[in-house]
Amino acid sequence: MEALIPVINKLQDVFNTVGADIIHLPQIAVVGTQSSGKSSVLESLVGRDLLPRGTGVVTRRPLILQLVHVDPGDARKNEDGGKDGEDWGKFLHTKNQIYTDFEEIRQEIENETERISGNNKGISDDPIHLKIFSPNVVNLTLVDLPGITKVPVGDQPNDIELQIKDLILKHISNPNCIILAVSAANTDMATSEALKVAREVDPDGRRTLAVVTKLDLMDAGTDAMDVLMGRVIPVKLGLIGVVNRSQLDINNKKSVSDAVRDEHAFLQKKYPSLANRNGTKYLARTLNRLLMHHIRDCLPDLKTRINVLAAQYQSLLSSYGEPVEDQSATLLQLITKFASEYCNTIEGTAKYIETAELCGGARICYIFHETFGRTLESVDPLGGLSTIDILTAIRNATGPRPSLFVPEISFELLVKKQVKRLEEPSLRCVELVHEEMQRIIQHCSNYSTQELQRFPKLHEAIVEVVTSLLRKRLPITNEMVHNLVAIELAYINTKHPDFADACGVMNNNIEEQRRNRMRELPAAVPRDKALAAGEQEGTGNWRGMLKKGEEGPGSGPGSPFKGAVNLLDVPVPVARKLSSREQRDCEVIERLIKSYFLIVRKNIQDSVPKAVMHFLVNHVKDSLQSELVGQLYKSGLLNNLLTESEDMAQRRMEAADMLQALQKASQVIAEIRETHMW
């Protein structure tokens, strides 16, 4: 099981090469307030002075510290560039440079911190990776985090406390992380900030180990017995006390090994019954044991996570495509695929079906039968026509002679005016379909042919060609739809079967009304004269629906022309009660207009979608492939069109590196399974 920690170190190295933190590897995070002794604890575990010292916030970037135990004859040491009998370190950011002087390591940590975080006490979540090789350490992976602070100093922002807390929570929220909560013995443990922040993410304390520092600095007459026995703050992973070097010891260059020896003597003297369960050496062994068991428990889930990510990055890399070798074949393939996906989106057979809204052919169908159909049905056949308009049309159509019958020309004039109103919604239908054909271009670019994102210039060229094709077909389609309405206006077919049936029904109604009136005639009126008058009106055609009025238009009691009339005045329609003759004429004209309008509306509702499909939709579908090839498949355009976007090559390389790292990690875990390590 001891070999598990080097395995995690190897996995850490694998992911460090790609700068990724998508995998939460098991590690130990050190949390504590400023001057709680965090740095002293870490240096005691390493056995060397290597961390920056000072006042205020010293640790301003996370330091991921990997301790690797090496034997004098271990071949790994020679591979890593070390020398027999020496401790040495390596930074990730300096590649293969070896540091044997730990003062240089301290200086490099300070320099790298200022390079990213600046020299104004600001913090950064970009970690520094340091690996220490030594025969005097146990295998551990530690993360030194900035100390918890309350008051900003120097040029620090006012929310420095919140920034540091967020940074700490980011690391200790990792369920694979063991929390090393450091608190000073000369403070009240009940107010420990380290334990408080640890409890936020680990309320049960299952992955929290408490460390009590500065046991030798407690007030005279007091001790930490209750704290070390777990009676004050119970922690499930345990509580270990240590003795740090004082600032005077550090100034006097007291070595860590001497400090560890003095620590052991202090514990034997002050806490003899607890000496073997406290101290730096016991802390190191405990951390090593906890980390090994933690790694063993985490490996199955870690393996699953790595395999899932490997599959995702494999798919991502495939979407980026391979570098272009045959430009002609690649261009033709992309053009063909786009044209195919465009047509499939219209037909409803595309690979990517939109679920949020109607798209492509489905929206075109909706435009035809819902938007356009309902709009036509909402057009009132008599909309915009008043009774005065109808009477005026009748009078104007008769000229200077009084009319015995309603003139046909008045019906034609009025019905053409109403039919003309169908042209605007018909042209709007064409416009809506044209807009949807434009939207399909973007849909195909976003969902169906992601390869086009590799080549922005090709994408722009395809959009321009398709847009131009649609733009050319728009006026042609509009002209056809305009002609459909013009055809209806060109000839008013009063012999249309549906219109003749409607006239027949109205003729029967008028005839029935005539018979009723004859029954109501006074006895002094000869019935043969009344019958002759009725036969004179006729019933053979639509004019037979009219009945001779008892009063001529404008001659009733309420007529403005009765009595003295100034002939110099121009007759102006005024509000008055219509005569029975005028009422009948208006009713007949209204019925005829409505009947014929419904026939024309039915024709338009059927013919406009057909025209749009033939002249716009189907034509674009049939000619899109040839249009794209003709405009773009030219040798002089290949290099320009197939120029990748600036970041595509970079993203492909990053995805390939990450996939390679995940595959290596999976292989490392597979090797552990083969050796039955868990």
CSV table of N, CA and C in Angstrom, one decimal, residues 33-133:
chain,number,residue,atom,x,y,z
A,33,THR,N,-4.8,30.2,10.4
A,33,THR,CA,-4.7,31.6,10.4
A,33,THR,C,-3.2,32.0,10.2
A,34,GLN,N,-3.0,33.3,10.0
A,34,GLN,CA,-1.7,33.8,9.9
A,34,GLN,C,-1.0,33.6,11.2
A,35,SER,N,0.3,33.2,11.1
A,35,SER,CA,1.2,33.0,12.3
A,35,SER,C,0.7,31.9,13.3
A,36,SER,N,-0.1,31.0,12.7
A,36,SER,CA,-0.6,29.9,13.5
A,36,SER,C,0.5,28.8,13.5
A,37,GLY,N,1.5,28.9,12.7
A,37,GLY,CA,2.6,27.9,12.7
A,37,GLY,C,2.5,26.9,11.5
A,38,LYS,N,1.7,27.3,10.5
A,38,LYS,CA,1.5,26.4,9.3
A,38,LYS,C,2.9,26.1,8.6
A,39,SER,N,3.7,27.2,8.4
A,39,SER,CA,4.9,27.0,7.7
A,39,SER,C,5.9,26.2,8.5
A,40,SER,N,5.9,26.4,9.8
A,40,SER,CA,6.8,25.6,10.7
A,40,SER,C,6.4,24.1,10.6
A,41,VAL,N,5.1,23.8,10.6
A,41,VAL,CA,4.7,22.4,10.5
A,41,VAL,C,5.2,21.8,9.2
A,42,LEU,N,5.0,22.5,8.1
A,42,LEU,CA,5.4,22.0,6.8
A,42,LEU,C,6.9,21.8,6.7
A,43,GLU,N,7.7,22.8,7.2
A,43,GLU,CA,9.1,22.6,7.2
A,43,GLU,C,9.6,21.5,8.1
A,44,SER,N,8.9,21.2,9.2
A,44,SER,CA,9.2,20.1,10.0
A,44,SER,C,9.0,18.8,9.3
A,45,LEU,N,7.9,18.7,8.5
A,45,LEU,CA,7.7,17.5,7.7
A,45,LEU,C,8.8,17.3,6.6
A,46,VAL,N,9.2,18.4,6.0
A,46,VAL,CA,10.3,18.3,5.0
A,46,VAL,C,11.6,18.1,5.6
A,47,GLY,N,11.8,18.7,6.8
A,47,GLY,CA,13.1,18.6,7.4
A,47,GLY,C,14.1,19.7,7.0
A,48,ARG,N,13.6,20.7,6.2
A,48,ARG,CA,14.5,21.7,5.7
A,48,ARG,C,13.8,23.1,5.8
A,49,ASP,N,14.5,24.2,5.8
A,49,ASP,CA,14.0,25.5,5.7
A,49,ASP,C,13.8,25.8,4.2
A,50,LEU,N,12.5,26.0,3.8
A,50,LEU,CA,12.3,26.3,2.4
A,50,LEU,C,11.2,27.2,2.1
A,51,LEU,N,10.4,27.6,3.1
A,51,LEU,CA,9.3,28.5,2.9
A,51,LEU,C,9.6,29.9,3.2
A,52,PRO,N,9.0,30.9,2.5
A,52,PRO,CA,9.3,32.3,2.8
A,52,PRO,C,8.8,32.7,4.2
A,53,ARG,N,9.4,33.6,4.8
A,53,ARG,CA,9.0,34.1,6.1
A,53,ARG,C,8.8,35.6,6.1
A,54,GLY,N,8.0,36.1,7.1
A,54,GLY,CA,7.8,37.5,7.1
A,54,GLY,C,6.5,37.8,7.9
A,55,THR,N,6.1,39.0,7.9
A,55,THR,CA,4.9,39.5,8.6
A,55,THR,C,3.7,39.6,7.6
A,56,GLY,N,2.5,39.5,8.1
A,56,GLY,CA,1.4,39.6,7.2
A,56,GLY,C,1.2,38.3,6.4
A,57,VAL,N,0.5,38.5,5.2
A,57,VAL,CA,0.3,37.3,4.3
A,57,VAL,C,1.5,37.0,3.6
A,58,VAL,N,2.2,35.9,3.9
A,58,VAL,CA,3.4,35.5,3.2
A,58,VAL,C,3.1,34.5,2.1
A,59,THR,N,2.2,33.5,2.4
A,59,THR,CA,1.8,32.5,1.4
A,59,THR,C,0.6,33.2,0.6
A,60,ARG,N,0.9,33.6,-0.6
A,60,ARG,CA,-0.1,34.3,-1.4
A,60,ARG,C,-0.5,33.5,-2.6
A,61,ARG,N,0.0,32.3,-2.8
A,61,ARG,CA,-0.4,31.4,-3.9
A,61,ARG,C,-0.4,30.0,-3.3
A,62,PRO,N,-1.3,29.1,-3.6
A,62,PRO,CA,-1.2,27.8,-3.2
A,62,PRO,C,0.1,27.1,-3.6
A,63,LEU,N,0.7,26.4,-2.6
A,63,LEU,CA,1.9,25.7,-2.9
A,63,LEU,C,1.6,24.2,-2.8
A,64,ILE,N,1.6,23.5,-3.9
A,64,ILE,CA,1.4,22.1,-3.9
A,64,ILE,C,2.8,21.4,-3.8
A,65,LEU,N,3.0,20.8,-2.6
A,65,LEU,CA,4.3,20.3,-2.2
A,65,LEU,C,4.2,18.8,-2.2
A,66,GLN,N,5.0,18.1,-3.1
A,66,GLN,CA,5.0,16.7,-3.2
A,66,GLN,C,6.3,16.2,-2.5
A,67,LEU,N,6.2,15.4,-1.5
A,67,LEU,CA,7.4,14.8,-0.8
A,67,LEU,C,7.6,13.4,-1.3
A,68,VAL,N,8.7,13.1,-1.8
A,68,VAL,CA,9.0,11.8,-2.4
A,68,VAL,C,10.2,11.2,-1.6
A,69,HIS,N,9.9,10.1,-1.0
A,69,HIS,CA,11.0,9.4,-0.3
A,69,HIS,C,11.9,8.6,-1.3
A,70,VAL,N,13.2,8.8,-1.2
A,70,VAL,CA,14.1,8.1,-2.0
A,70,VAL,C,15.2,7.4,-1.1
A,71,ASP,N,15.6,6.3,-1.5
A,71,ASP,CA,16.7,5.6,-0.9
A,71,ASP,C,18.0,5.9,-1.6
A,72,PRO,N,19.1,5.8,-0.9
A,72,PRO,CA,20.4,6.2,-1.5
A,72,PRO,C,20.7,5.5,-2.8
A,73,GLY,N,20.3,4.3,-2.9
A,73,GLY,CA,20.5,3.6,-4.2
A,73,GLY,C,19.4,3.5,-5.1
A,74,ASP,N,18.4,4.4,-4.9
A,74,ASP,CA,17.2,4.3,-5.7
A,74,ASP,C,17.5,4.9,-7.1
A,75,ALA,N,17.1,4.2,-8.2
A,75,ALA,CA,17.4,4.6,-9.5
A,75,ALA,C,16.6,5.8,-9.9
A,76,ARG,N,15.4,6.0,-9.2
A,76,ARG,CA,14.6,7.2,-9.6
A,76,ARG,C,15.3,8.5,-9.3
A,77,LYS,N,16.2,8.4,-8.2
A,77,LYS,CA,16.9,9.7,-7.9
A,77,LYS,C,17.8,10.1,-9.0
A,78,ASN,N,18.5,9.1,-9.6
A,78,ASN,CA,19.4,9.5,-10.6
A,78,ASN,C,18.7,10.0,-11.9
A,79,GLU,N,17.5,9.3,-12.1
A,79,GLU,CA,16.7,9.8,-13.3
A,79,GLU,C,16.2,11.2,-13.1
A,80,ASP,N,16.0,11.6,-11.8
A,80,ASP,CA,15.5,13.0,-11.6
A,80,ASP,C,16.7,14.0,-11.4
A,81,GLY,N,17.9,13.5,-11.6
A,81,GLY,CA,19.0,14.4,-11.6
A,81,GLY,C,19.6,14.7,-10.3
A,82,GLY,N,19.3,13.9,-9.2
A,82,GLY,CA,19.9,14.2,-7.9
A,82,GLY,C,21.2,13.5,-7.7
A,83,LYS,N,21.8,13.7,-6.6
A,83,LYS,CA,23.1,13.1,-6.3
A,83,LYS,C,22.9,12.3,-5.0
A,84,ASP,N,23.7,11.3,-4.9
A,84,ASP,CA,23.7,10.5,-3.7
A,84,ASP,C,23.9,11.3,-2.4
A,85,GLY,N,23.1,11.1,-1.4
A,85,GLY,CA,23.2,11.7,-0.1
A,85,GLY,C,22.7,13.1,0.0
A,86,GLU,N,22.0,13.6,-1.0
A,86,GLU,CA,21.5,15.0,-1.0
A,86,GLU,C,20.0,15.0,-1.1
A,87,ASP,N,19.4,16.1,-0.6
A,87,ASP,CA,18.0,16.4,-0.8
A,87,ASP,C,18.0,17.4,-1.9
A,88,TRP,N,17.0,17.3,-2.7
A,88,TRP,CA,16.9,18.3,-3.8
A,88,TRP,C,15.4,18.6,-4.2
A,89,GLY,N,15.2,19.6,-4.9
A,89,GLY,CA,13.8,20.0,-5.3
A,89,GLY,C,13.7,20.3,-6.8
A,90,LYS,N,12.5,20.3,-7.3
A,90,LYS,CA,12.2,20.7,-8.7
A,90,LYS,C,10.9,21.4,-8.7
A,91,PHE,N,10.8,22.5,-9.5
A,91,PHE,CA,9.6,23.2,-9.7
A,91,PHE,C,9.0,22.8,-11.1
A,92,LEU,N,7.7,22.9,-11.2
A,92,LEU,CA,7.1,22.6,-12.5
A,92,LEU,C,7.4,23.7,-13.5
A,93,HIS,N,7.4,24.9,-13.0
A,93,HIS,CA,7.5,26.0,-14.0
A,93,HIS,C,8.9,26.2,-14.5
A,94,THR,N,9.9,25.6,-13.8
A,94,THR,CA,11.3,25.7,-14.3
A,94,THR,C,11.7,24.4,-15.0
A,95,LYS,N,10.7,23.6,-15.3
A,95,LYS,CA,11.0,22.3,-16.0
A,95,LYS,C,12.0,21.4,-15.3
A,96,ASN,N,13.1,21.1,-15.9
A,96,ASN,CA,14.0,20.1,-15.3
A,96,ASN,C,15.1,20.7,-14.5
A,97,GLN,N,15.0,21.9,-14.1
A,97,GLN,CA,16.1,22.5,-13.3
A,97,GLN,C,16.1,21.9,-11.9
A,98,ILE,N,17.3,21.5,-11.4
A,98,ILE,CA,17.4,20.9,-10.1
A,98,ILE,C,17.9,22.0,-9.1
A,99,TYR,N,17.3,22.0,-7.9
A,99,TYR,CA,17.7,22.9,-6.8
A,99,TYR,C,18.2,22.0,-5.6
A,100,THR,N,19.4,22.2,-5.3
A,100,THR,CA,20.0,21.5,-4.2
A,100,THR,C,20.2,22.5,-3.0
A,101,ASP,N,20.2,23.8,-3.3
A,101,ASP,CA,20.3,24.8,-2.2
A,101,ASP,C,18.8,25.2,-1.9
A,102,PHE,N,18.4,24.9,-0.6
A,102,PHE,CA,17.0,25.2,-0.3
A,102,PHE,C,16.8,26.7,-0.1
A,103,GLU,N,17.9,27.5,0.1
A,103,GLU,CA,17.7,28.9,0.1
A,103,GLU,C,17.3,29.4,-1.3
A,104,GLU,N,17.8,28.8,-2.3
A,104,GLU,CA,17.4,29.1,-3.7
A,104,GLU,C,15.9,28.7,-3.9
A,105,ILE,N,15.5,27.6,-3.3
A,105,ILE,CA,14.1,27.2,-3.4
A,105,ILE,C,13.2,28.2,-2.8
A,106,ARG,N,13.6,28.7,-1.6
A,106,ARG,CA,12.8,29.7,-0.9
A,106,ARG,C,12.7,31.0,-1.8
A,107,GLN,N,13.8,31.4,-2.4
A,107,GLN,CA,13.9,32.6,-3.2
A,107,GLN,C,13.0,32.4,-4.5
A,108,GLU,N,13.0,31.2,-5.1
A,108,GLU,CA,12.2,31.0,-6.3
A,108,GLU,C,10.7,31.0,-5.9
A,109,ILE,N,10.4,30.5,-4.8
A,109,ILE,CA,8.9,30.6,-4.4
A,109,ILE,C,8.5,32.1,-4.3
A,110,GLU,N,9.4,32.9,-3.7
A,110,GLU,CA,9.1,34.3,-3.5
A,110,GLU,C,9.0,35.0,-4.9
A,111,ASN,N,9.9,34.7,-5.8
A,111,ASN,CA,9.9,35.3,-7.1
A,111,ASN,C,8.7,34.9,-7.9
A,112,GLU,N,8.4,33.6,-7.9
A,112,GLU,CA,7.2,33.1,-8.6
A,112,GLU,C,5.9,33.7,-8.1
A,113,THR,N,5.9,33.9,-6.8
A,113,THR,CA,4.7,34.5,-6.2
A,113,THR,C,4.5,35.9,-6.6
A,114,GLU,N,5.6,36.7,-6.6
A,114,GLU,CA,5.5,38.1,-7.1
A,114,GLU,C,5.2,38.2,-8.6
A,115,ARG,N,5.7,37.2,-9.3
A,115,ARG,CA,5.5,37.2,-10.8
A,115,ARG,C,4.0,37.2,-11.1
A,116,ILE,N,3.2,36.4,-10.4
A,116,ILE,CA,1.8,36.3,-10.6
A,116,ILE,C,1.0,37.2,-9.8
A,117,SER,N,1.3,37.2,-8.5
A,117,SER,CA,0.5,37.9,-7.5
A,117,SER,C,0.9,39.4,-7.3
A,118,GLY,N,2.1,39.8,-7.8
A,118,GLY,CA,2.6,41.1,-7.6
A,118,GLY,C,3.2,41.2,-6.3
A,119,ASN,N,3.7,42.4,-6.0
A,119,ASN,CA,4.4,42.6,-4.7
A,119,ASN,C,3.6,43.5,-3.7
A,120,ASN,N,2.3,43.5,-3.9
A,120,ASN,CA,1.5,44.3,-3.0
A,120,ASN,C,0.6,43.5,-2.1
A,121,LYS,N,1.1,42.3,-1.8
A,121,LYS,CA,0.4,41.4,-0.8
A,121,LYS,C,-0.9,40.8,-1.4
A,122,GLY,N,-1.1,40.9,-2.7
A,122,GLY,CA,-2.3,40.3,-3.4
A,122,GLY,C,-2.2,38.8,-3.4
A,123,ILE,N,-3.3,38.1,-3.6
A,123,ILE,CA,-3.3,36.7,-3.7
A,123,ILE,C,-3.7,36.2,-5.1
A,124,SER,N,-3.4,34.9,-5.4
A,124,SER,CA,-3.7,34.3,-6.6
A,124,SER,C,-4.1,32.8,-6.4
A,125,ASP,N,-5.0,32.3,-7.2
A,125,ASP,CA,-5.3,30.9,-7.0
A,125,ASP,C,-4.5,30.0,-8.0
A,126,ASP,N,-3.6,30.6,-8.7
A,126,ASP,CA,-2.7,29.8,-9.6
A,126,ASP,C,-1.6,29.1,-8.7
A,127,PRO,N,-1.6,27.8,-8.6
A,127,PRO,CA,-0.6,27.2,-7.7
A,127,PRO,C,0.8,27.1,-8.2
A,128,ILE,N,1.7,27.0,-7.2
A,128,ILE,CA,3.1,26.7,-7.5
A,128,ILE,C,3.3,25.2,-7.1
A,129,HIS,N,3.9,24.5,-8.1
A,129,HIS,CA,4.2,23.1,-7.9
A,129,HIS,C,5.7,22.9,-7.5
A,130,LEU,N,5.9,22.2,-6.4
A,130,LEU,CA,7.2,21.9,-5.9
A,130,LEU,C,7.3,20.5,-5.5
A,131,LYS,N,8.4,19.8,-6.0
A,131,LYS,CA,8.6,18.4,-5.6
A,131,LYS,C,9.9,18.3,-4.9
A,132,ILE,N,9.9,17.7,-3.7
A,132,ILE,CA,11.1,17.5,-2.8
A,132,ILE,C,11.4,16.0,-2.8
A,133,PHE,N,12.7,15.7,-3.1
A,133,PHE,CA,13.2,14.3,-3.0
A,133,PHE,C,14.1,14.3,-1.9
